[in-house]
Amino acid sequence: MRHVHDLYDIEKNSLIEELKSIKYVSCTADMWSSHKRGFLGMTVHYVDPNSLLRRSHALTCRRFQHSHTGERIAIIIAEVLKEFNLIGRVVDIVTDNAANMVKAFLLLPDMCHEPEEYSVDKDDNSHTVNDIEIINVQQALEVSSVAIDEASEESKDDDDSQIQSATVKLVLQQKRCANHTLNLVASVDSMSARDNSVKYKRSYDRAMRKVQALFNAVQRSTKNADEVEDTIGLTFLNPTITRWNSSYFAVKRIVEVGIDGVIACQNKIGLEVFSDDDMQFLKAYVEVMKPLALAMDKLQGEQQCYIGHVIPTICGIIFKLDKM
């Protein structure tokens, strides 16, 4: 423990040295909360020029205090990029679809280009940017094209500082995570089916209420967890609120156990049991949602997933759902 800080510095300096020879990198950035504390994590990814294999490293996992505003996110991301000397070499940064992340990337190029103007220690109300305009993909491409033309014209005048500014603004682009978008489709958009049919809403609410009650009972009581394990030889999965496919696999576990085993568990821990109609609904739910779950499992892969997989995967989902 006495040497942990020294070891951190050694590893960090080693990574900075390794990244010096890499011309282009891609990063990821994400935020989350745990035990009433906020965190921001960043990773870096690149192709090793010698082996042509993809390499990945963690850049940071640090406390994120105070408001999770777009400005504060941009400040910390800029600080991390500067710490690892990555300014001008980041092709894109993959994030989720949150509004504060979108705003952060509108502010990030200027913060990277003007290192002394911003500080994470300043008051939250300083450097507030109002009237932020959200632009679509077509507009972003047009802006990138203009930035390239500007950089080309400025290079004729040998104005290095202006070229650097145009390059930073061009390179630091946000790429929204396809998997997170699918997560929203599965967890939010799919709920619109409840508004289209009273019968569906009734079936969904009744079955999912019993599913949640079963999860809660096993999660909150070791006695109940032991009763379930003694009865069926395994436990029921606990879904994570931010991972839709964890909910899918939790429901799938119930279907795989079967109605007799589930009812036996519910009787032992004193819960309202599933009816045949409830189980039929859950089976249909698992079948319909399976293409989405498999696609998300594919797209969140670290080593065997590429951007070229996104469009075929989405087309495959649409084909399978239309066929159903």
PDB file of C-alpha atoms in Angstrom:
ATOM      1  CA  MET A   1       0.000   0.000   0.000  1.00  0.00           C
ATOM      2  CA  ARG A   2       2.907   2.344   0.678  1.00  0.00           C
ATOM      3  CA  HIS A   3       4.007   2.046  -2.950  1.00  0.00           C
ATOM      4  CA  VAL A   4       0.639   2.189  -4.719  1.00  0.00           C
ATOM      5  CA  HIS A   5       0.977   5.864  -5.708  1.00  0.00           C
ATOM      6  CA  ASP A   6       4.486   5.324  -7.023  1.00  0.00           C
ATOM      7  CA  LEU A   7       3.280   2.329  -9.032  1.00  0.00           C
ATOM      8  CA  TYR A   8       0.477   4.437 -10.500  1.00  0.00           C
ATOM      9  CA  ASP A   9       2.951   7.096 -11.648  1.00  0.00           C
ATOM     10  CA  ILE A  10       5.221   4.462 -13.199  1.00  0.00           C
ATOM     11  CA  GLU A  11       2.364   2.832 -15.116  1.00  0.00           C
ATOM     12  CA  LYS A  12       0.955   6.187 -16.231  1.00  0.00           C
ATOM     13  CA  ASN A  13       4.325   7.405 -17.542  1.00  0.00           C
ATOM     14  CA  SER A  14       4.835   4.081 -19.299  1.00  0.00           C
ATOM     15  CA  LEU A  15       1.468   4.420 -21.053  1.00  0.00           C
ATOM     16  CA  ILE A  16       2.212   8.024 -22.083  1.00  0.00           C
ATOM     17  CA  GLU A  17       5.505   6.858 -23.571  1.00  0.00           C
ATOM     18  CA  GLU A  18       3.772   3.995 -25.417  1.00  0.00           C
ATOM     19  CA  LEU A  19       1.141   6.312 -26.866  1.00  0.00           C
ATOM     20  CA  LYS A  20       3.728   8.713 -28.263  1.00  0.00           C
ATOM     21  CA  SER A  21       4.286   6.501 -31.305  1.00  0.00           C
ATOM     22  CA  ILE A  22       0.567   6.134 -32.075  1.00  0.00           C
ATOM     23  CA  LYS A  23      -0.720   8.542 -34.696  1.00  0.00           C
ATOM     24  CA  TYR A  24      -4.470   8.077 -34.203  1.00  0.00           C
ATOM     25  CA  VAL A  25      -6.494   6.822 -31.230  1.00  0.00           C
ATOM     26  CA  SER A  26     -10.119   6.456 -30.255  1.00  0.00           C
ATOM     27  CA  CYS A  27     -11.387   7.025 -26.713  1.00  0.00           C
ATOM     28  CA  THR A  28     -14.463   6.267 -24.664  1.00  0.00           C
ATOM     29  CA  ALA A  29     -15.924   8.294 -21.820  1.00  0.00           C
ATOM     30  CA  ASP A  30     -18.674   7.343 -19.405  1.00  0.00           C
ATOM     31  CA  MET A  31     -20.119   8.532 -16.115  1.00  0.00           C
ATOM     32  CA  TRP A  32     -21.897   6.646 -13.355  1.00  0.00           C
ATOM     33  CA  SER A  33     -22.785   6.834  -9.685  1.00  0.00           C
ATOM     34  CA  SER A  34     -22.055   4.326  -6.937  1.00  0.00           C
ATOM     35  CA  HIS A  35     -22.573   4.650  -3.185  1.00  0.00           C
ATOM     36  CA  LYS A  36     -23.644   8.290  -3.619  1.00  0.00           C
ATOM     37  CA  ARG A  37     -20.429   9.177  -5.447  1.00  0.00           C
ATOM     38  CA  GLY A  38     -20.012  10.195  -9.062  1.00  0.00           C
ATOM     39  CA  PHE A  39     -17.255   8.831 -11.299  1.00  0.00           C
ATOM     40  CA  LEU A  40     -15.926   9.452 -14.803  1.00  0.00           C
ATOM     41  CA  GLY A  41     -13.990   6.776 -16.657  1.00  0.00           C
ATOM     42  CA  MET A  42     -12.047   7.001 -19.915  1.00  0.00           C
ATOM     43  CA  THR A  43     -10.323   4.397 -22.071  1.00  0.00           C
ATOM     44  CA  VAL A  44      -8.094   4.630 -25.158  1.00  0.00           C
ATOM     45  CA  HIS A  45      -8.036   2.253 -28.157  1.00  0.00           C
ATOM     46  CA  TYR A  46      -5.694   2.032 -31.124  1.00  0.00           C
ATOM     47  CA  VAL A  47      -4.156  -0.351 -33.659  1.00  0.00           C
ATOM     48  CA  ASP A  48      -0.615  -1.432 -32.846  1.00  0.00           C
ATOM     49  CA  PRO A  49       1.456  -0.431 -35.921  1.00  0.00           C
ATOM     50  CA  ASN A  50       3.692  -3.503 -35.600  1.00  0.00           C
ATOM     51  CA  SER A  51       1.245  -6.319 -34.855  1.00  0.00           C
ATOM     52  CA  LEU A  52      -1.854  -4.644 -36.381  1.00  0.00           C
ATOM     53  CA  LEU A  53      -3.792  -5.822 -33.326  1.00  0.00           C
ATOM     54  CA  ARG A  54      -6.160  -3.601 -31.397  1.00  0.00           C
ATOM     55  CA  ARG A  55      -4.871  -2.407 -28.047  1.00  0.00           C
ATOM     56  CA  SER A  56      -6.876  -0.900 -25.199  1.00  0.00           C
ATOM     57  CA  HIS A  57      -5.929   0.849 -21.967  1.00  0.00           C
ATOM     58  CA  ALA A  58      -7.740   2.559 -19.126  1.00  0.00           C
ATOM     59  CA  LEU A  59      -6.851   6.244 -18.968  1.00  0.00           C
ATOM     60  CA  THR A  60      -8.657   7.265 -15.820  1.00  0.00           C
ATOM     61  CA  CYS A  61     -11.351   6.433 -13.311  1.00  0.00           C
ATOM     62  CA  ARG A  62     -11.741   9.454 -11.089  1.00  0.00           C
ATOM     63  CA  ARG A  63     -14.231  11.019  -8.728  1.00  0.00           C
ATOM     64  CA  PHE A  64     -16.617  13.452 -10.374  1.00  0.00           C
ATOM     65  CA  GLN A  65     -17.816  15.900  -7.765  1.00  0.00           C
ATOM     66  CA  HIS A  66     -20.648  18.436  -7.893  1.00  0.00           C
ATOM     67  CA  SER A  67     -23.062  18.864 -10.800  1.00  0.00           C
ATOM     68  CA  HIS A  68     -22.762  16.622 -13.833  1.00  0.00           C
ATOM     69  CA  THR A  69     -22.969  19.511 -16.277  1.00  0.00           C
ATOM     70  CA  GLY A  70     -21.693  19.399 -19.832  1.00  0.00           C
ATOM     71  CA  GLU A  71     -19.117  22.046 -19.025  1.00  0.00           C
ATOM     72  CA  ARG A  72     -17.600  20.142 -16.120  1.00  0.00           C
ATOM     73  CA  ILE A  73     -17.511  16.945 -18.180  1.00  0.00           C
ATOM     74  CA  ALA A  74     -15.688  18.780 -20.980  1.00  0.00           C
ATOM     75  CA  ILE A  75     -13.179  20.246 -18.514  1.00  0.00           C
ATOM     76  CA  ILE A  76     -12.224  16.840 -17.074  1.00  0.00           C
ATOM     77  CA  ILE A  77     -12.073  15.113 -20.476  1.00  0.00           C
ATOM     78  CA  ALA A  78      -9.811  17.913 -21.746  1.00  0.00           C
ATOM     79  CA  GLU A  79      -7.580  17.534 -18.682  1.00  0.00           C
ATOM     80  CA  VAL A  80      -7.228  13.770 -19.259  1.00  0.00           C
ATOM     81  CA  LEU A  81      -6.397  14.228 -22.947  1.00  0.00           C
ATOM     82  CA  LYS A  82      -3.734  16.780 -22.040  1.00  0.00           C
ATOM     83  CA  GLU A  83      -2.275  14.554 -19.306  1.00  0.00           C
ATOM     84  CA  PHE A  84      -1.699  11.779 -21.840  1.00  0.00           C
ATOM     85  CA  ASN A  85      -0.627  14.110 -24.687  1.00  0.00           C
ATOM     86  CA  LEU A  86      -3.502  12.990 -26.910  1.00  0.00           C
ATOM     87  CA  ILE A  87      -4.673  16.388 -28.168  1.00  0.00           C
ATOM     88  CA  GLY A  88      -4.863  16.320 -31.966  1.00  0.00           C
ATOM     89  CA  ARG A  89      -4.643  12.516 -32.197  1.00  0.00           C
ATOM     90  CA  VAL A  90      -8.108  11.534 -30.993  1.00  0.00           C
ATOM     91  CA  VAL A  91     -10.248  10.553 -33.975  1.00  0.00           C
ATOM     92  CA  ASP A  92     -13.397  10.297 -31.889  1.00  0.00           C
ATOM     93  CA  ILE A  93     -14.679   9.722 -28.361  1.00  0.00           C
ATOM     94  CA  VAL A  94     -17.505   7.240 -27.884  1.00  0.00           C
ATOM     95  CA  THR A  95     -20.112   8.195 -25.268  1.00  0.00           C
ATOM     96  CA  ASP A  96     -23.732   7.584 -24.435  1.00  0.00           C
ATOM     97  CA  ASN A  97     -26.605   9.765 -25.667  1.00  0.00           C
ATOM     98  CA  ALA A  98     -27.027  11.916 -22.543  1.00  0.00           C
ATOM     99  CA  ALA A  99     -27.685  15.627 -23.106  1.00  0.00           C
ATOM    100  CA  ASN A 100     -24.788  16.654 -20.867  1.00  0.00           C
ATOM    101  CA  MET A 101     -22.393  14.592 -23.006  1.00  0.00           C
ATOM    102  CA  VAL A 102     -23.716  16.245 -26.173  1.00  0.00           C
ATOM    103  CA  LYS A 103     -23.126  19.680 -24.660  1.00  0.00           C
ATOM    104  CA  ALA A 104     -19.663  18.670 -23.432  1.00  0.00           C
ATOM    105  CA  PHE A 105     -18.505  17.958 -26.976  1.00  0.00           C
ATOM    106  CA  LEU A 106     -19.667  21.353 -28.179  1.00  0.00           C
ATOM    107  CA  LEU A 107     -17.372  22.913 -25.580  1.00  0.00           C
ATOM    108  CA  LEU A 108     -14.495  20.420 -25.680  1.00  0.00           C
ATOM    109  CA  PRO A 109     -12.529  21.685 -28.734  1.00  0.00           C
ATOM    110  CA  ASP A 110     -12.086  25.174 -27.288  1.00  0.00           C
ATOM    111  CA  MET A 111     -11.100  23.795 -23.896  1.00  0.00           C
ATOM    112  CA  CYS A 112      -8.455  21.594 -25.497  1.00  0.00           C
ATOM    113  CA  HIS A 113      -7.072  24.470 -27.557  1.00  0.00           C
ATOM    114  CA  GLU A 114      -6.982  27.021 -24.713  1.00  0.00           C
ATOM    115  CA  PRO A 115      -5.569  25.095 -21.727  1.00  0.00           C
ATOM    116  CA  GLU A 116      -5.273  27.993 -19.273  1.00  0.00           C
ATOM    117  CA  GLU A 117      -8.774  29.370 -19.637  1.00  0.00           C
ATOM    118  CA  TYR A 118     -10.693  26.577 -17.929  1.00  0.00           C
ATOM    119  CA  SER A 119     -10.242  24.794 -14.622  1.00  0.00           C
ATOM    120  CA  VAL A 120     -12.276  22.144 -12.899  1.00  0.00           C
ATOM    121  CA  ASP A 121     -11.707  23.954  -9.605  1.00  0.00           C
ATOM    122  CA  LYS A 122     -13.535  27.081 -10.736  1.00  0.00           C
ATOM    123  CA  ASP A 123     -17.043  27.877  -9.583  1.00  0.00           C
ATOM    124  CA  ASP A 124     -19.785  25.904 -11.303  1.00  0.00           C
ATOM    125  CA  ASN A 125     -21.357  29.092 -12.607  1.00  0.00           C
ATOM    126  CA  SER A 126     -18.234  30.328 -14.413  1.00  0.00           C
ATOM    127  CA  HIS A 127     -17.931  30.076 -18.195  1.00  0.00           C
ATOM    128  CA  THR A 128     -21.587  29.135 -18.594  1.00  0.00           C
ATOM    129  CA  VAL A 129     -22.455  28.662 -22.248  1.00  0.00           C
ATOM    130  CA  ASN A 130     -26.014  29.518 -23.200  1.00  0.00           C
ATOM    131  CA  ASP A 131     -28.050  28.877 -26.322  1.00  0.00           C
ATOM    132  CA  ILE A 132     -26.219  25.669 -27.236  1.00  0.00           C
ATOM    133  CA  GLU A 133     -27.386  24.424 -30.639  1.00  0.00           C
ATOM    134  CA  ILE A 134     -27.689  20.678 -31.145  1.00  0.00           C
ATOM    135  CA  ILE A 135     -26.670  19.785 -34.696  1.00  0.00           C
ATOM    136  CA  ASN A 136     -27.512  16.668 -36.657  1.00  0.00           C
ATOM    137  CA  VAL A 137     -25.125  14.322 -38.460  1.00  0.00           C
ATOM    138  CA  GLN A 138     -25.471  16.087 -41.820  1.00  0.00           C
ATOM    139  CA  GLN A 139     -24.643  19.430 -40.229  1.00  0.00           C
ATOM    140  CA  ALA A 140     -21.692  17.879 -38.413  1.00  0.00           C
ATOM    141  CA  LEU A 141     -20.300  16.553 -41.682  1.00  0.00           C
ATOM    142  CA  GLU A 142     -20.715  19.980 -43.271  1.00  0.00           C
ATOM    143  CA  VAL A 143     -18.891  21.583 -40.342  1.00  0.00           C
ATOM    144  CA  SER A 144     -16.075  19.034 -40.675  1.00  0.00           C
ATOM    145  CA  SER A 145     -15.784  19.781 -44.405  1.00  0.00           C
ATOM    146  CA  VAL A 146     -15.535  23.501 -43.711  1.00  0.00           C
ATOM    147  CA  ALA A 147     -12.883  22.858 -41.026  1.00  0.00           C
ATOM    148  CA  ILE A 148     -10.799  20.866 -43.512  1.00  0.00           C
ATOM    149  CA  ASP A 149     -11.039  23.656 -46.104  1.00  0.00           C
ATOM    150  CA  GLU A 150     -10.120  26.263 -43.499  1.00  0.00           C
ATOM    151  CA  ALA A 151      -7.127  24.219 -42.361  1.00  0.00           C
ATOM    152  CA  SER A 152      -6.005  23.878 -45.975  1.00  0.00           C
ATOM    153  CA  GLU A 153      -6.264  27.611 -46.646  1.00  0.00           C
ATOM    154  CA  GLU A 154      -4.538  28.493 -43.384  1.00  0.00           C
ATOM    155  CA  SER A 155      -1.666  26.114 -44.163  1.00  0.00           C
ATOM    156  CA  LYS A 156      -0.799  28.288 -47.146  1.00  0.00           C
ATOM    157  CA  ASP A 157      -0.138  31.167 -44.770  1.00  0.00           C
ATOM    158  CA  ASP A 158       1.924  28.969 -42.401  1.00  0.00           C
ATOM    159  CA  ASP A 159      -0.171  30.094 -39.465  1.00  0.00           C
ATOM    160  CA  ASP A 160       0.526  27.133 -37.142  1.00  0.00           C
ATOM    161  CA  SER A 161      -1.731  28.265 -34.320  1.00  0.00           C
ATOM    162  CA  GLN A 162      -4.782  28.629 -36.564  1.00  0.00           C
ATOM    163  CA  ILE A 163      -4.097  25.257 -38.196  1.00  0.00           C
ATOM    164  CA  GLN A 164      -3.906  23.658 -34.755  1.00  0.00           C
ATOM    165  CA  SER A 165      -7.222  25.232 -33.769  1.00  0.00           C
ATOM    166  CA  ALA A 166      -8.973  23.983 -36.914  1.00  0.00           C
ATOM    167  CA  THR A 167      -7.445  20.513 -36.481  1.00  0.00           C
ATOM    168  CA  VAL A 168      -8.499  20.189 -32.838  1.00  0.00           C
ATOM    169  CA  LYS A 169     -12.051  21.245 -33.652  1.00  0.00           C
ATOM    170  CA  LEU A 170     -12.151  18.751 -36.513  1.00  0.00           C
ATOM    171  CA  VAL A 171     -10.656  15.770 -34.687  1.00  0.00           C
ATOM    172  CA  LEU A 172     -12.504  15.937 -31.349  1.00  0.00           C
ATOM    173  CA  GLN A 173     -15.811  14.411 -32.434  1.00  0.00           C
ATOM    174  CA  GLN A 174     -18.385  12.583 -30.403  1.00  0.00           C
ATOM    175  CA  LYS A 175     -19.514   9.172 -31.593  1.00  0.00           C
ATOM    176  CA  ARG A 176     -22.638   8.050 -29.799  1.00  0.00           C
ATOM    177  CA  CYS A 177     -22.615   4.455 -28.646  1.00  0.00           C
ATOM    178  CA  ALA A 178     -24.772   2.228 -30.880  1.00  0.00           C
ATOM    179  CA  ASN A 179     -25.279  -0.185 -28.001  1.00  0.00           C
ATOM    180  CA  HIS A 180     -26.632   2.554 -25.764  1.00  0.00           C
ATOM    181  CA  THR A 181     -29.064   3.567 -28.517  1.00  0.00           C
ATOM    182  CA  LEU A 182     -30.280  -0.033 -28.765  1.00  0.00           C
ATOM    183  CA  ASN A 183     -30.614  -0.056 -24.984  1.00  0.00           C
ATOM    184  CA  LEU A 184     -32.968   2.930 -25.242  1.00  0.00           C
ATOM    185  CA  VAL A 185     -34.960   1.195 -27.984  1.00  0.00           C
ATOM    186  CA  ALA A 186     -35.362  -1.901 -25.821  1.00  0.00           C
ATOM    187  CA  SER A 187     -36.028  -0.188 -22.492  1.00  0.00           C
ATOM    188  CA  VAL A 188     -37.890   3.010 -23.443  1.00  0.00           C
ATOM    189  CA  ASP A 189     -39.277   2.811 -26.974  1.00  0.00           C
ATOM    190  CA  SER A 190     -40.601  -0.710 -26.526  1.00  0.00           C
ATOM    191  CA  MET A 191     -42.758   0.515 -23.645  1.00  0.00           C
ATOM    192  CA  SER A 192     -44.949   2.373 -26.162  1.00  0.00           C
ATOM    193  CA  ALA A 193     -46.554  -1.015 -26.862  1.00  0.00           C
ATOM    194  CA  ARG A 194     -48.315  -0.608 -23.494  1.00  0.00           C
ATOM    195  CA  ASP A 195     -50.128   2.436 -24.884  1.00  0.00           C
ATOM    196  CA  ASN A 196     -51.324   0.659 -28.025  1.00  0.00           C
ATOM    197  CA  SER A 197     -53.325  -2.106 -26.395  1.00  0.00           C
ATOM    198  CA  VAL A 198     -55.172  -2.280 -23.097  1.00  0.00           C
ATOM    199  CA  LYS A 199     -54.928  -6.082 -23.144  1.00  0.00           C
ATOM    200  CA  TYR A 200     -51.147  -5.968 -23.682  1.00  0.00           C
ATOM    201  CA  LYS A 201     -50.721  -3.386 -20.918  1.00  0.00           C
ATOM    202  CA  ARG A 202     -52.678  -5.556 -18.492  1.00  0.00           C
ATOM    203  CA  SER A 203     -50.697  -8.701 -19.356  1.00  0.00           C
ATOM    204  CA  TYR A 204     -47.348  -6.916 -19.245  1.00  0.00           C
ATOM    205  CA  ASP A 205     -47.981  -5.175 -15.925  1.00  0.00           C
ATOM    206  CA  ARG A 206     -49.308  -8.304 -14.204  1.00  0.00           C
ATOM    207  CA  ALA A 207     -46.441 -10.550 -15.314  1.00  0.00           C
ATOM    208  CA  MET A 208     -43.655  -8.020 -14.758  1.00  0.00           C
ATOM    209  CA  ARG A 209     -44.970  -7.122 -11.315  1.00  0.00           C
ATOM    210  CA  LYS A 210     -44.548 -10.745 -10.244  1.00  0.00           C
ATOM    211  CA  VAL A 211     -41.122 -10.898 -11.900  1.00  0.00           C
ATOM    212  CA  GLN A 212     -39.938  -7.844  -9.977  1.00  0.00           C
ATOM    213  CA  ALA A 213     -41.362  -9.166  -6.716  1.00  0.00           C
ATOM    214  CA  LEU A 214     -39.385 -12.388  -7.212  1.00  0.00           C
ATOM    215  CA  PHE A 215     -36.160 -10.487  -7.915  1.00  0.00           C
ATOM    216  CA  ASN A 216     -36.640  -8.254  -4.883  1.00  0.00           C
ATOM    217  CA  ALA A 217     -37.379 -11.147  -2.530  1.00  0.00           C
ATOM    218  CA  VAL A 218     -34.230 -13.047  -3.542  1.00  0.00           C
ATOM    219  CA  GLN A 219     -32.019  -9.971  -3.600  1.00  0.00           C
ATOM    220  CA  ARG A 220     -33.013  -8.596  -0.208  1.00  0.00           C
ATOM    221  CA  SER A 221     -33.026 -11.807   1.810  1.00  0.00           C
ATOM    222  CA  THR A 222     -30.278 -14.409   2.051  1.00  0.00           C
ATOM    223  CA  LYS A 223     -32.849 -16.799   3.500  1.00  0.00           C
ATOM    224  CA  ASN A 224     -35.021 -16.471   0.390  1.00  0.00           C
ATOM    225  CA  ALA A 225     -31.959 -16.849  -1.833  1.00  0.00           C
ATOM    226  CA  ASP A 226     -31.065 -20.094  -0.044  1.00  0.00           C
ATOM    227  CA  GLU A 227     -34.645 -21.386  -0.368  1.00  0.00           C
ATOM    228  CA  VAL A 228     -34.556 -20.749  -4.129  1.00  0.00           C
ATOM    229  CA  GLU A 229     -31.172 -22.407  -4.568  1.00  0.00           C
ATOM    230  CA  ASP A 230     -32.281 -25.454  -2.579  1.00  0.00           C
ATOM    231  CA  THR A 231     -35.421 -25.744  -4.741  1.00  0.00           C
ATOM    232  CA  ILE A 232     -34.093 -25.270  -8.284  1.00  0.00           C
ATOM    233  CA  GLY A 233     -30.308 -25.558  -7.869  1.00  0.00           C
ATOM    234  CA  LEU A 234     -29.580 -21.980  -8.980  1.00  0.00           C
ATOM    235  CA  THR A 235     -30.755 -18.440  -8.285  1.00  0.00           C
ATOM    236  CA  PHE A 236     -32.748 -15.844 -10.149  1.00  0.00           C
ATOM    237  CA  LEU A 237     -30.739 -13.097 -11.810  1.00  0.00           C
ATOM    238  CA  ASN A 238     -30.935  -9.552 -10.536  1.00  0.00           C
ATOM    239  CA  PRO A 239     -31.353  -7.032 -13.379  1.00  0.00           C
ATOM    240  CA  THR A 240     -29.275  -3.838 -13.408  1.00  0.00           C
ATOM    241  CA  ILE A 241     -31.299  -0.693 -14.027  1.00  0.00           C
ATOM    242  CA  THR A 242     -28.821   0.712 -16.572  1.00  0.00           C
ATOM    243  CA  ARG A 243     -28.456  -2.543 -18.527  1.00  0.00           C
ATOM    244  CA  TRP A 244     -31.653  -3.510 -20.304  1.00  0.00           C
ATOM    245  CA  ASN A 245     -30.298  -6.838 -21.513  1.00  0.00           C
ATOM    246  CA  SER A 246     -29.702  -7.826 -17.896  1.00  0.00           C
ATOM    247  CA  SER A 247     -33.487  -7.571 -17.435  1.00  0.00           C
ATOM    248  CA  TYR A 248     -33.966  -9.707 -20.533  1.00  0.00           C
ATOM    249  CA  PHE A 249     -31.643 -12.434 -19.232  1.00  0.00           C
ATOM    250  CA  ALA A 250     -33.347 -12.284 -15.837  1.00  0.00           C
ATOM    251  CA  VAL A 251     -36.751 -12.936 -17.437  1.00  0.00           C
ATOM    252  CA  LYS A 252     -35.173 -15.618 -19.634  1.00  0.00           C
ATOM    253  CA  ARG A 253     -33.921 -17.408 -16.512  1.00  0.00           C
ATOM    254  CA  ILE A 254     -37.497 -17.594 -15.205  1.00  0.00           C
ATOM    255  CA  VAL A 255     -38.711 -19.043 -18.507  1.00  0.00           C
ATOM    256  CA  GLU A 256     -35.877 -21.595 -18.550  1.00  0.00           C
ATOM    257  CA  VAL A 257     -36.627 -22.740 -14.983  1.00  0.00           C
ATOM    258  CA  GLY A 258     -40.240 -23.361 -16.012  1.00  0.00           C
ATOM    259  CA  ILE A 259     -43.522 -22.623 -14.335  1.00  0.00           C
ATOM    260  CA  ASP A 260     -43.440 -25.575 -11.905  1.00  0.00           C
ATOM    261  CA  GLY A 261     -40.020 -24.680 -10.492  1.00  0.00           C
ATOM    262  CA  VAL A 262     -40.817 -20.973 -10.273  1.00  0.00           C
ATOM    263  CA  ILE A 263     -44.138 -21.580  -8.515  1.00  0.00           C
ATOM    264  CA  ALA A 264     -42.407 -23.889  -6.025  1.00  0.00           C
ATOM    265  CA  CYS A 265     -39.980 -21.052  -5.205  1.00  0.00           C
ATOM    266  CA  GLN A 266     -42.775 -18.490  -4.944  1.00  0.00           C
ATOM    267  CA  ASN A 267     -44.717 -20.705  -2.548  1.00  0.00           C
ATOM    268  CA  LYS A 268     -41.655 -21.222  -0.333  1.00  0.00           C
ATOM    269  CA  ILE A 269     -40.966 -17.501   0.038  1.00  0.00           C
ATOM    270  CA  GLY A 270     -44.607 -16.459   0.179  1.00  0.00           C
ATOM    271  CA  LEU A 271     -45.163 -14.671  -3.136  1.00  0.00           C
ATOM    272  CA  GLU A 272     -48.099 -14.484  -5.530  1.00  0.00           C
ATOM    273  CA  VAL A 273     -47.524 -17.238  -8.100  1.00  0.00           C
ATOM    274  CA  PHE A 274     -47.376 -16.987 -11.889  1.00  0.00           C
ATOM    275  CA  SER A 275     -50.428 -18.109 -13.860  1.00  0.00           C
ATOM    276  CA  ASP A 276     -50.210 -20.012 -17.136  1.00  0.00           C
ATOM    277  CA  ASP A 277     -51.066 -16.780 -18.960  1.00  0.00           C
ATOM    278  CA  ASP A 278     -48.220 -14.968 -17.182  1.00  0.00           C
ATOM    279  CA  MET A 279     -45.714 -17.605 -18.244  1.00  0.00           C
ATOM    280  CA  GLN A 280     -46.985 -17.595 -21.826  1.00  0.00           C
ATOM    281  CA  PHE A 281     -46.531 -13.834 -21.914  1.00  0.00           C
ATOM    282  CA  LEU A 282     -42.976 -14.074 -20.575  1.00  0.00           C
ATOM    283  CA  LYS A 283     -42.111 -16.735 -23.157  1.00  0.00           C
ATOM    284  CA  ALA A 284     -43.387 -14.486 -25.945  1.00  0.00           C
ATOM    285  CA  TYR A 285     -41.519 -11.508 -24.466  1.00  0.00           C
ATOM    286  CA  VAL A 286     -38.237 -13.451 -24.479  1.00  0.00           C
ATOM    287  CA  GLU A 287     -38.778 -14.626 -28.068  1.00  0.00           C
ATOM    288  CA  VAL A 288     -39.559 -11.158 -29.422  1.00  0.00           C
ATOM    289  CA  MET A 289     -36.767  -9.405 -27.545  1.00  0.00           C
ATOM    290  CA  LYS A 290     -34.132 -12.050 -28.304  1.00  0.00           C
ATOM    291  CA  PRO A 291     -32.800 -10.337 -31.495  1.00  0.00           C
ATOM    292  CA  LEU A 292     -32.222  -7.109 -29.576  1.00  0.00           C
ATOM    293  CA  ALA A 293     -30.510  -8.899 -26.699  1.00  0.00           C
ATOM    294  CA  LEU A 294     -28.190 -10.839 -29.006  1.00  0.00           C
ATOM    295  CA  ALA A 295     -27.378  -7.712 -31.003  1.00  0.00           C
ATOM    296  CA  MET A 296     -26.474  -5.765 -27.866  1.00  0.00           C
ATOM    297  CA  ASP A 297     -24.313  -8.644 -26.677  1.00  0.00           C
ATOM    298  CA  LYS A 298     -22.505  -8.538 -30.024  1.00  0.00           C
ATOM    299  CA  LEU A 299     -22.042  -4.769 -30.201  1.00  0.00           C
ATOM    300  CA  GLN A 300     -20.629  -4.447 -26.693  1.00  0.00           C
ATOM    301  CA  GLY A 301     -17.765  -6.800 -27.544  1.00  0.00           C
ATOM    302  CA  GLU A 302     -14.251  -5.545 -26.918  1.00  0.00           C
ATOM    303  CA  GLN A 303     -12.097  -7.476 -29.390  1.00  0.00           C
ATOM    304  CA  GLN A 304     -14.434  -8.876 -32.047  1.00  0.00           C
ATOM    305  CA  CYS A 305     -16.713  -5.925 -32.754  1.00  0.00           C
ATOM    306  CA  TYR A 306     -16.139  -3.304 -35.448  1.00  0.00           C
ATOM    307  CA  ILE A 307     -18.078  -0.282 -36.674  1.00  0.00           C
ATOM    308  CA  GLY A 308     -18.805  -2.259 -39.842  1.00  0.00           C
ATOM    309  CA  HIS A 309     -20.962  -4.602 -37.765  1.00  0.00           C
ATOM    310  CA  VAL A 310     -23.465  -1.919 -36.768  1.00  0.00           C
ATOM    311  CA  ILE A 311     -25.539  -1.560 -39.947  1.00  0.00           C
ATOM    312  CA  PRO A 312     -25.772  -5.324 -40.713  1.00  0.00           C
ATOM    313  CA  THR A 313     -26.732  -5.947 -37.090  1.00  0.00           C
ATOM    314  CA  ILE A 314     -29.532  -3.348 -37.181  1.00  0.00           C
ATOM    315  CA  CYS A 315     -30.765  -4.727 -40.507  1.00  0.00           C
ATOM    316  CA  GLY A 316     -30.769  -8.210 -38.985  1.00  0.00           C
ATOM    317  CA  ILE A 317     -32.884  -7.041 -36.044  1.00  0.00           C
ATOM    318  CA  ILE A 318     -35.431  -5.401 -38.353  1.00  0.00           C
ATOM    319  CA  PHE A 319     -35.614  -8.521 -40.548  1.00  0.00           C
ATOM    320  CA  LYS A 320     -36.196 -10.846 -37.603  1.00  0.00           C
ATOM    321  CA  LEU A 321     -38.796  -8.595 -35.967  1.00  0.00           C
ATOM    322  CA  ASP A 322     -40.673  -8.136 -39.254  1.00  0.00           C
ATOM    323  CA  LYS A 323     -40.648 -11.899 -39.732  1.00  0.00           C
ATOM    324  CA  MET A 324     -42.223 -12.370 -36.295  1.00  0.00           C
TER     325      MET A 324
END
